[in-house]
mmCIF file of N, CA and C in Angstrom:
data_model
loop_
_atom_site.group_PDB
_atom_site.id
_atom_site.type_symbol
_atom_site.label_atom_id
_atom_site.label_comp_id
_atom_site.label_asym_id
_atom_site.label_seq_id
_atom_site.Cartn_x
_atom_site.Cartn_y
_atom_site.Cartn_z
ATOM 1 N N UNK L 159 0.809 -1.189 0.000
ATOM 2 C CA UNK L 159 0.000 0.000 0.000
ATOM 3 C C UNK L 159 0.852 1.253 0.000
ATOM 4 N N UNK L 160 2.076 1.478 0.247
ATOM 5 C CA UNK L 160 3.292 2.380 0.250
ATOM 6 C C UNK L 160 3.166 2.733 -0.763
ATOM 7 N N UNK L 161 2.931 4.363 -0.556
ATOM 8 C CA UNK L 161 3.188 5.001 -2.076
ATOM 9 C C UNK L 161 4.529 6.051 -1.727
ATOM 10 N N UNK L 162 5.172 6.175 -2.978
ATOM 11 C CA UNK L 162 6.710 6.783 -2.723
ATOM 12 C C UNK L 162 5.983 8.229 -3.198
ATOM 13 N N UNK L 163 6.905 8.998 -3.047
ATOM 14 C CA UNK L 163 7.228 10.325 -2.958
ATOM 15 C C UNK L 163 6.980 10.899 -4.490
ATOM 16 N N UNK L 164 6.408 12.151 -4.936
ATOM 17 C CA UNK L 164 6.765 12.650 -6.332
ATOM 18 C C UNK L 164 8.034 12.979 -6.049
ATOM 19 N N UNK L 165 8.916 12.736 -6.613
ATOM 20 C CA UNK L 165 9.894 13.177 -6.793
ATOM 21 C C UNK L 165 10.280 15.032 -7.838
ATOM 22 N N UNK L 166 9.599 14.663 -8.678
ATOM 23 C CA UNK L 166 9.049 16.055 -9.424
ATOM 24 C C UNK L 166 8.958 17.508 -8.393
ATOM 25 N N UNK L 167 8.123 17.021 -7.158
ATOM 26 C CA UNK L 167 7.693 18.379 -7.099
ATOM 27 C C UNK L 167 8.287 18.085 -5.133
ATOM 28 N N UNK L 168 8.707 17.408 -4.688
ATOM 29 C CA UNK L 168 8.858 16.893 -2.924
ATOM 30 C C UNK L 168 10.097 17.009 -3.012
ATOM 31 N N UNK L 169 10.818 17.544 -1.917
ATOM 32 C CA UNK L 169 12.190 17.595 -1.189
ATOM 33 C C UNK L 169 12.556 16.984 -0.313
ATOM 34 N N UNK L 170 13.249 15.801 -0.115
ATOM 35 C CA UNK L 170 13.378 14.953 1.151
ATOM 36 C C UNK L 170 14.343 16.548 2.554
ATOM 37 N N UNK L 171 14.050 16.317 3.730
ATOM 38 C CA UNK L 171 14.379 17.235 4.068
ATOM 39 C C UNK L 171 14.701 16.778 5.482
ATOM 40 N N UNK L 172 14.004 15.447 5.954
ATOM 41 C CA UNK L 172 14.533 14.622 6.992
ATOM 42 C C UNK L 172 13.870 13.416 7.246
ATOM 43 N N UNK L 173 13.803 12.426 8.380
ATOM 44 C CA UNK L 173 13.579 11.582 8.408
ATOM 45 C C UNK L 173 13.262 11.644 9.999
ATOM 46 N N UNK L 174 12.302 10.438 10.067
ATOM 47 C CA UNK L 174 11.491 10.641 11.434
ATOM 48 C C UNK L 174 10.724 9.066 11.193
ATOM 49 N N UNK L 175 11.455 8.418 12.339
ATOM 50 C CA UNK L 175 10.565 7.344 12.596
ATOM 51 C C UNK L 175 11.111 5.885 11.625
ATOM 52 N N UNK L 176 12.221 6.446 10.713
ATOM 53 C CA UNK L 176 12.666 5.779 9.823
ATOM 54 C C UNK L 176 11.610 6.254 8.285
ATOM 55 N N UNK L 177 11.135 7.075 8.471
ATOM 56 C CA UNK L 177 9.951 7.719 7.327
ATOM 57 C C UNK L 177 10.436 8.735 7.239
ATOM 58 N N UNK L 178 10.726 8.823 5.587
ATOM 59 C CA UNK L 178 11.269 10.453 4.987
ATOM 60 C C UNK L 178 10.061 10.991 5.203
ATOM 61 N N UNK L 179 10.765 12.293 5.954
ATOM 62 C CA UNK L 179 9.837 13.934 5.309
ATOM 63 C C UNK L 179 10.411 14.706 4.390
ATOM 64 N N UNK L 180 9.062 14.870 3.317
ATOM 65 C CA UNK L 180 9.431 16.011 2.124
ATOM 66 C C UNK L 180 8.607 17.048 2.283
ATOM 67 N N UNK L 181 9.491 18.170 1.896
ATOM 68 C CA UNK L 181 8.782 19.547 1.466
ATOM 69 C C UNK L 181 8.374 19.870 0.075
ATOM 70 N N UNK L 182 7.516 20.510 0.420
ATOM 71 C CA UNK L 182 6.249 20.635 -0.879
ATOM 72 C C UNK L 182 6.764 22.224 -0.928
ATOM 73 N N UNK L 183 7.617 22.947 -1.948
ATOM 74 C CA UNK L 183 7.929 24.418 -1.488
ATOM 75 C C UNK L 183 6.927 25.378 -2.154
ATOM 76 N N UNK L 184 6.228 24.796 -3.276
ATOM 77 C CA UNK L 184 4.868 25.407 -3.596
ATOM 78 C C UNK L 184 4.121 25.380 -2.645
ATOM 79 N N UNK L 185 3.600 24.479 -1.935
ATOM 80 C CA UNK L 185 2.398 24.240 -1.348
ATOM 81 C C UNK L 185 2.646 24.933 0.488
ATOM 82 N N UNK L 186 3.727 24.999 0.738
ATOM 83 C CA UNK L 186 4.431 24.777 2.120
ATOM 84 C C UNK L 186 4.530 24.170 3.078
ATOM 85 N N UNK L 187 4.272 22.843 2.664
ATOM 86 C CA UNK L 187 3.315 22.151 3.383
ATOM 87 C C UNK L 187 4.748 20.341 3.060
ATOM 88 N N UNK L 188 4.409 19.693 4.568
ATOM 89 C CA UNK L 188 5.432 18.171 4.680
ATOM 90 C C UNK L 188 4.413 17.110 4.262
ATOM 91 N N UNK L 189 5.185 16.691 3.509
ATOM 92 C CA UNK L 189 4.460 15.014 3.723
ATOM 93 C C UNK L 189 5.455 13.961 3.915
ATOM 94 N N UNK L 190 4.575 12.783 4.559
ATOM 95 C CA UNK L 190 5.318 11.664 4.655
ATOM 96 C C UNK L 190 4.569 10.099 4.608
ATOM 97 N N UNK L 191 4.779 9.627 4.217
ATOM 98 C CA UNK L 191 3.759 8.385 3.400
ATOM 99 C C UNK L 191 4.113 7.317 5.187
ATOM 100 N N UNK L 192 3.371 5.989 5.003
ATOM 101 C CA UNK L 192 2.849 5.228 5.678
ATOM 102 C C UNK L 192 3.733 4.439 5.462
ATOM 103 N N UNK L 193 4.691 3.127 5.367
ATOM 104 C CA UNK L 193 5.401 2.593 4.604
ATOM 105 C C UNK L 193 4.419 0.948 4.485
ATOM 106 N N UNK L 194 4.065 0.704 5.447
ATOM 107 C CA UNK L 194 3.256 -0.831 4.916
ATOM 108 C C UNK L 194 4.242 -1.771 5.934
ATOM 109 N N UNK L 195 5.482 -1.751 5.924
ATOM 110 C CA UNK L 195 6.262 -2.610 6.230
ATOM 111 C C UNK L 195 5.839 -3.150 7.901
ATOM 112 N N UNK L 196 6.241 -2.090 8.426
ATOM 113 C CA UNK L 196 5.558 -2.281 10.035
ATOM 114 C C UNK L 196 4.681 -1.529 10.417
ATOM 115 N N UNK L 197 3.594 -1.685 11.002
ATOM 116 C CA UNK L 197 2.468 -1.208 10.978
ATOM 117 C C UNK L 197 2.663 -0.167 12.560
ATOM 118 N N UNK L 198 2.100 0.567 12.823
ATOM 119 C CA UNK L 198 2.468 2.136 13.531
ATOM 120 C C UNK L 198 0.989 2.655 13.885
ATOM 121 N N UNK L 199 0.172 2.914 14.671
ATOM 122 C CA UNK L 199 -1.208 3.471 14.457
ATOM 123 C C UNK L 199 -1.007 4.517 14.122
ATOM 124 N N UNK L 200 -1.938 5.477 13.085
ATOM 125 C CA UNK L 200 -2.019 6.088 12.200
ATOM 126 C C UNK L 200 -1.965 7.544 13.667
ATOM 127 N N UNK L 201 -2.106 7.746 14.960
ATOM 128 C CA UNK L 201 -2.236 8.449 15.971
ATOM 129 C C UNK L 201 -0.371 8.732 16.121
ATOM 130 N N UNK L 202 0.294 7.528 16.209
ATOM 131 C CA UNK L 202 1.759 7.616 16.385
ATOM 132 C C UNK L 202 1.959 8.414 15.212
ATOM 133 N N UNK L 203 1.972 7.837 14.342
ATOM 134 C CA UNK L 203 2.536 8.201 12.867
ATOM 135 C C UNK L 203 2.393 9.985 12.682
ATOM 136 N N UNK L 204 1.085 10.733 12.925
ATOM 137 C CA UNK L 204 1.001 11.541 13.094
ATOM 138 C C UNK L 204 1.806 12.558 14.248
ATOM 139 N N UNK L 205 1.791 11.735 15.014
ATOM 140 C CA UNK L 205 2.563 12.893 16.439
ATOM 141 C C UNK L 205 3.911 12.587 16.263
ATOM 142 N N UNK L 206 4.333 11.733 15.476
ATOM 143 C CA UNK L 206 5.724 11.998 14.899
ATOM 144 C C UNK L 206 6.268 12.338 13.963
ATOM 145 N N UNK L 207 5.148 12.931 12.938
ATOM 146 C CA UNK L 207 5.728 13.372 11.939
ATOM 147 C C UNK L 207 5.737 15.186 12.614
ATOM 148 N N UNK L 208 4.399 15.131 13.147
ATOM 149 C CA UNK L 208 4.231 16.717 13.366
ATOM 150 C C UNK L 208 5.210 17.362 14.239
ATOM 151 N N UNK L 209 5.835 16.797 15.791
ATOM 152 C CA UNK L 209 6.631 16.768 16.075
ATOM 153 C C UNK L 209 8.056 17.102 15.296
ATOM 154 N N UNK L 210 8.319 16.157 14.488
ATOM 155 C CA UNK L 210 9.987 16.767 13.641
ATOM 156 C C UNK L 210 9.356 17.570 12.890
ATOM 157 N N UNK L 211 8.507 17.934 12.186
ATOM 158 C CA UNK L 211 8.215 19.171 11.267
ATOM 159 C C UNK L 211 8.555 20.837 12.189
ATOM 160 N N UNK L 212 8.184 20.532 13.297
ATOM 161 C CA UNK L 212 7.777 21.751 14.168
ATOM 162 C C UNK L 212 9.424 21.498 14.883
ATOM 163 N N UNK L 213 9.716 20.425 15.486
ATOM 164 C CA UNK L 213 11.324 20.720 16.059
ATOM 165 C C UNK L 213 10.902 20.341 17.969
ATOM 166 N N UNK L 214 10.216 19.562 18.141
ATOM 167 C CA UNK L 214 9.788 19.708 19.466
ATOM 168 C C UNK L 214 9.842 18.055 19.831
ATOM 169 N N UNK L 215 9.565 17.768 20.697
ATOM 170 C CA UNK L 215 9.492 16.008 21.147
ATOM 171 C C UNK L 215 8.057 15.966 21.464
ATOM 172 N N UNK L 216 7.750 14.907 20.891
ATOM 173 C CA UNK L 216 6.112 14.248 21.068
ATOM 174 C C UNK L 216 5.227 14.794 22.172
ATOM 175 N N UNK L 217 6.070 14.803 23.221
ATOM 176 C CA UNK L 217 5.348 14.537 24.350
ATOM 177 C C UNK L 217 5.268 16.372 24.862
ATOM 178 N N UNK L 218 5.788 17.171 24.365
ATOM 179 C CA UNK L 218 5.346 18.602 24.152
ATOM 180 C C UNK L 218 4.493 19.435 23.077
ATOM 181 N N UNK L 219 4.212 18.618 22.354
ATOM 182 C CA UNK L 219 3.110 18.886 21.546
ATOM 183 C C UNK L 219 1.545 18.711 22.405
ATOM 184 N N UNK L 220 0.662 19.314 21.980
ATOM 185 C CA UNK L 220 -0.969 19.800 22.749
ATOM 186 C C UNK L 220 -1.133 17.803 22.799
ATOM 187 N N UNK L 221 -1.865 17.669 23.903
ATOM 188 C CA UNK L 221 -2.554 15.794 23.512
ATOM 189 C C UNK L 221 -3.374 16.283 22.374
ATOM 190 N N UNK L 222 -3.294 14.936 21.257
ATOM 191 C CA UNK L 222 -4.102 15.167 20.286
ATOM 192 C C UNK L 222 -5.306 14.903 20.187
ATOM 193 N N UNK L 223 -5.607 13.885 21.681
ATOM 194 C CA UNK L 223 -7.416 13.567 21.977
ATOM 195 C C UNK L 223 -8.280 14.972 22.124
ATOM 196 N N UNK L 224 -7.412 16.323 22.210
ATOM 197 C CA UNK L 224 -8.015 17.334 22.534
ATOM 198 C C UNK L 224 -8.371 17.914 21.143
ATOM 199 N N UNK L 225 -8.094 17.596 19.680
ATOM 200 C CA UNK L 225 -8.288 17.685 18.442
ATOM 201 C C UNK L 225 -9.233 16.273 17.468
ATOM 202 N N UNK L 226 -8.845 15.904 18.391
ATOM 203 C CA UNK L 226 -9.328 13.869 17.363
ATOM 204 C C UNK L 226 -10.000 13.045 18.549
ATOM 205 N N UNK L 227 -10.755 12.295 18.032
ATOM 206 C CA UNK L 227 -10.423 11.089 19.099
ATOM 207 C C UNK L 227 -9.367 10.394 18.280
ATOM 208 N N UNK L 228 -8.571 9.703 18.926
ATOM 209 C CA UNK L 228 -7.356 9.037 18.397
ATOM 210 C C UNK L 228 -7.356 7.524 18.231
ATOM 211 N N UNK L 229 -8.385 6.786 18.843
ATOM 212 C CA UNK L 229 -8.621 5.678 18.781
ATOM 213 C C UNK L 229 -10.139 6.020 17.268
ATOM 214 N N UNK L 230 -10.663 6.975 16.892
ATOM 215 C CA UNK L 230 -11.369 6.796 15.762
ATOM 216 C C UNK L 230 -10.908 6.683 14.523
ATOM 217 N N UNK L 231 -9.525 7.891 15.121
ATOM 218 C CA UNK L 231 -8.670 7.965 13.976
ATOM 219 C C UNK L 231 -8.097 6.591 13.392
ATOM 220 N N UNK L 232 -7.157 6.073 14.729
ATOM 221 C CA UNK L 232 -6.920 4.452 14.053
ATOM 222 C C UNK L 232 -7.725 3.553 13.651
ATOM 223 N N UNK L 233 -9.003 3.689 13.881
ATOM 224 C CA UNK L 233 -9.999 2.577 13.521
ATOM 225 C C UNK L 233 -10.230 3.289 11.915
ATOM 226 N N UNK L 234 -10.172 3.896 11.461
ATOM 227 C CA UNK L 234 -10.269 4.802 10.219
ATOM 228 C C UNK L 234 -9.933 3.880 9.574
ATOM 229 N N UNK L 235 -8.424 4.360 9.443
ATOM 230 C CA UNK L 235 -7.094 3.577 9.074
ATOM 231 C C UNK L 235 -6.899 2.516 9.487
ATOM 232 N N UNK L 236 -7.522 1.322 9.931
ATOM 233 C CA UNK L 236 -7.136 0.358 10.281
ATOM 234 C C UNK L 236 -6.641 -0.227 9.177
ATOM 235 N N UNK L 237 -7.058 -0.327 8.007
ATOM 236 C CA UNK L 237 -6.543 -0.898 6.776
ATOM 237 C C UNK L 237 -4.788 -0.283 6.549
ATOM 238 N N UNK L 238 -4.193 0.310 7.213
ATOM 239 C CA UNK L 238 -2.144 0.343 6.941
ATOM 240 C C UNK L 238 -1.945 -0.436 7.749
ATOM 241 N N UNK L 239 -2.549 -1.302 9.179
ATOM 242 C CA UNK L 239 -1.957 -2.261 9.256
ATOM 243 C C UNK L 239 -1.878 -4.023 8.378
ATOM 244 N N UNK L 240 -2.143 -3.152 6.988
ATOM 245 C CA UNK L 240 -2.476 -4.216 6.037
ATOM 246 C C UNK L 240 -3.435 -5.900 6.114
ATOM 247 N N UNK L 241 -3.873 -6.288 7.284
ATOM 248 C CA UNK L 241 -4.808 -6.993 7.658
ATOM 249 C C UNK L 241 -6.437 -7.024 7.395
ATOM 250 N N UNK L 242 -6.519 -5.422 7.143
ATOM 251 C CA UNK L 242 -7.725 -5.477 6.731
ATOM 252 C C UNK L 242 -7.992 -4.597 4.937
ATOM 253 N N UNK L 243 -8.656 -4.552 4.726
ATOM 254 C CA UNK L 243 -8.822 -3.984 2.946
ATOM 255 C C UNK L 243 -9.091 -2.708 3.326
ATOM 256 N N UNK L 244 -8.426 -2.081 2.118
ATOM 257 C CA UNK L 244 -8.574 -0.904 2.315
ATOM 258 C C UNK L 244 -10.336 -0.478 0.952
ATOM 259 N N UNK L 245 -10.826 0.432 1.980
ATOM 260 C CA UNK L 245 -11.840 0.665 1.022
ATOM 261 C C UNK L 245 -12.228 2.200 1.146
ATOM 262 N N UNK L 246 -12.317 2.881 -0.243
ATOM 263 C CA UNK L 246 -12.036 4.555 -0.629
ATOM 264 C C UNK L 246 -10.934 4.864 -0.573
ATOM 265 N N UNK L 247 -10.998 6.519 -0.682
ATOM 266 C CA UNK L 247 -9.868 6.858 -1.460
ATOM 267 C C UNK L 247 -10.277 8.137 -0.290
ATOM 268 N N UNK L 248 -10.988 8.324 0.957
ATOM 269 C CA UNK L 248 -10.695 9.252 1.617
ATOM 270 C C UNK L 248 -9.629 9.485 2.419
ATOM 271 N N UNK L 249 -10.104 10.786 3.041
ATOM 272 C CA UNK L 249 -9.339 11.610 3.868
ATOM 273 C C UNK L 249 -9.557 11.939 5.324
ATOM 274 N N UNK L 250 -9.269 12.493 6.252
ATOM 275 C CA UNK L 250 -9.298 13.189 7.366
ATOM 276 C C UNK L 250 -8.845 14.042 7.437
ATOM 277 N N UNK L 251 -9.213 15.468 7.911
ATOM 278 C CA UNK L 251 -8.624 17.083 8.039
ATOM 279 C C UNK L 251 -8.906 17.137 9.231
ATOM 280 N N UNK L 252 -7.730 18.191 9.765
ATOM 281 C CA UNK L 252 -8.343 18.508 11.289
ATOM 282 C C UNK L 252 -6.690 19.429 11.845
ATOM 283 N N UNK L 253 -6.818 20.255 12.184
ATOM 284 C CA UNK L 253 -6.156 21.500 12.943
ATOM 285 C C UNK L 253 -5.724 20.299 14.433
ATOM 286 N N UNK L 254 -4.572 20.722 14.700
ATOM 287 C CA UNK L 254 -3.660 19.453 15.276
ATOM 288 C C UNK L 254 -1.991 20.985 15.441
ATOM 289 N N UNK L 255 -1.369 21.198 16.941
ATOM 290 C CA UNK L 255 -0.274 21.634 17.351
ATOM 291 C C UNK L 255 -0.034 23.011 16.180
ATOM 292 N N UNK L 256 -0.722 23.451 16.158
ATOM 293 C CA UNK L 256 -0.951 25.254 15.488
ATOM 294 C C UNK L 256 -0.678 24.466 13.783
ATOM 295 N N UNK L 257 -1.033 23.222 13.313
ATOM 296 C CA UNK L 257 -1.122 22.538 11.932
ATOM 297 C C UNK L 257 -2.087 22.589 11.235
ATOM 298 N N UNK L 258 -2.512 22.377 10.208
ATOM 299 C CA UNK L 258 -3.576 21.671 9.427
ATOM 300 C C UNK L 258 -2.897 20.776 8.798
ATOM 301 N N UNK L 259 -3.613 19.128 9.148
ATOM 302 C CA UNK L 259 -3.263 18.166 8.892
ATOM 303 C C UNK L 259 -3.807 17.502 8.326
ATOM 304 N N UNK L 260 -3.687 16.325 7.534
ATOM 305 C CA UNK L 260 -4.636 15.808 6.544
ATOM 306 C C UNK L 260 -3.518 14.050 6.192
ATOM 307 N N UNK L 261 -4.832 13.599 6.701
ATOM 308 C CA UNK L 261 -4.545 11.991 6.652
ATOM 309 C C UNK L 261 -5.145 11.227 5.732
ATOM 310 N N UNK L 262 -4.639 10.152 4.679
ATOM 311 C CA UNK L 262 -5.258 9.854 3.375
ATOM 312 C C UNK L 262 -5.350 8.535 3.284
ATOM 313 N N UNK L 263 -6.291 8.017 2.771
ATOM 314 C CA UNK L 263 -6.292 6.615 2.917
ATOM 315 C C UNK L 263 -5.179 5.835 2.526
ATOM 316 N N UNK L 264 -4.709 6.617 1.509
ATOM 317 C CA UNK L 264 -3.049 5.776 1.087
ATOM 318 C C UNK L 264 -2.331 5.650 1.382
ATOM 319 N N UNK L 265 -2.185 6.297 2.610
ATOM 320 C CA UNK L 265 -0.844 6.432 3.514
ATOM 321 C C UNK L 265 -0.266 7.874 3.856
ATOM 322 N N UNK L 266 -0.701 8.387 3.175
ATOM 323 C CA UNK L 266 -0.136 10.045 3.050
ATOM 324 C C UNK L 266 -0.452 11.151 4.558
ATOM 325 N N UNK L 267 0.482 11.115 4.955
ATOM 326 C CA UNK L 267 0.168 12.493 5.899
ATOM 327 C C UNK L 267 0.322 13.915 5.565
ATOM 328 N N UNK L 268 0.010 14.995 5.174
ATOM 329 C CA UNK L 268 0.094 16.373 4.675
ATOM 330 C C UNK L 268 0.386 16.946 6.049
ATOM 331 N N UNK L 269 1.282 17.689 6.657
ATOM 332 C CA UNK L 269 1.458 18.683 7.591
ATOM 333 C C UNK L 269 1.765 19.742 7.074
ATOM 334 N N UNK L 270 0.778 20.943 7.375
ATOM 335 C CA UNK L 270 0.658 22.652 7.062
ATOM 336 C C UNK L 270 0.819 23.592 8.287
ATOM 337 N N UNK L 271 1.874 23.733 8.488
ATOM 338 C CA UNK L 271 2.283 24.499 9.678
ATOM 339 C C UNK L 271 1.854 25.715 9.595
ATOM 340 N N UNK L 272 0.523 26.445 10.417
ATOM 341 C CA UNK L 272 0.048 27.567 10.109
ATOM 342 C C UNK L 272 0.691 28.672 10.431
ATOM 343 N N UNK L 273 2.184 28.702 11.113
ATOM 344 C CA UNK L 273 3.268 29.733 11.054
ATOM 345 C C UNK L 273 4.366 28.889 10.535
ATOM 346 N N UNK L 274 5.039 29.159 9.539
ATOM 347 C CA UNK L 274 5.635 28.696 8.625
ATOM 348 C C UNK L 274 7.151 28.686 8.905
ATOM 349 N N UNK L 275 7.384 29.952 9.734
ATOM 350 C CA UNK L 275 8.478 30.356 10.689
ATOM 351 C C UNK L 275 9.033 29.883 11.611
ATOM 352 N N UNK L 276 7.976 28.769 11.924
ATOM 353 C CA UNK L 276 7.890 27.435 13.156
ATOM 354 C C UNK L 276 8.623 26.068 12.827
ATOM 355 N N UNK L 277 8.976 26.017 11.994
ATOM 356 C CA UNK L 277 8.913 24.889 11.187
ATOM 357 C C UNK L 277 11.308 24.211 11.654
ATOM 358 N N UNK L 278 10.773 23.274 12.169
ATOM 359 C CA UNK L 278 12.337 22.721 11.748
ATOM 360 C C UNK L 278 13.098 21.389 11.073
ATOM 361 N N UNK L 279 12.836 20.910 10.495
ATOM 362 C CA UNK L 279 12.978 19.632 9.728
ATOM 363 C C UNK L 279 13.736 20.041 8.331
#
């Protein structure tokens, strides 16, 4: 289910979790795909990507149950721990540690750091 990177238009810019982050310098915005290999709840995956984007450790970022429930979120996504089928092609949006974030059924995480100035990765 791992989808790689455009290369075209993404900047690898670091790595987190053993998962590249790329910058989107049009868009301003990180992404970092899901890999398939070992499965991660889609709640981790998020507070560690947002975390190295911003430059802070997990556990100083806002709790994210105060934005998500986080156990809905993984039941979403239960299909990246590849056990179950994946079915659609949606999404999840939701404002997350001063972000707009966006989670995709394919694996894709989008992080939009709404001060841009914030940003360290």
């Amino acid at each position: 289910m791992a989808r790689t990177a455009p290369s075209d238009r993404l900047t690898p810019v670091g790595d987190v979790s053993e998962r590249t982050v790329y910058y989107d310098d049009d868009r301003e915005t990180y992404h970092t795909w899901y890999d398939g290999e070992d499965y991660e709840p889609v709640s981790t995956a998020l507070l560690m990507a947002v975390s190295a984007v911003l430059g802070v450790e997990p556990t100083d970022l806002e709790a994210l149950y105060e934005c998500v429930d986080s156990d809905a979120l993984n039941d979403i996504f239960v299909h990246w721990r590849g056990d179950e089928p994946r079915v659609g092609e949606g999404s999840v949006s939701f404002r997350f540690a001063h972000c707009a974030v966006a989670v995709h059924a394919d694996g894709e995480i989008v992080i939009d750091p709404l001060d841009h100035s914030d940003t360290a990765v």
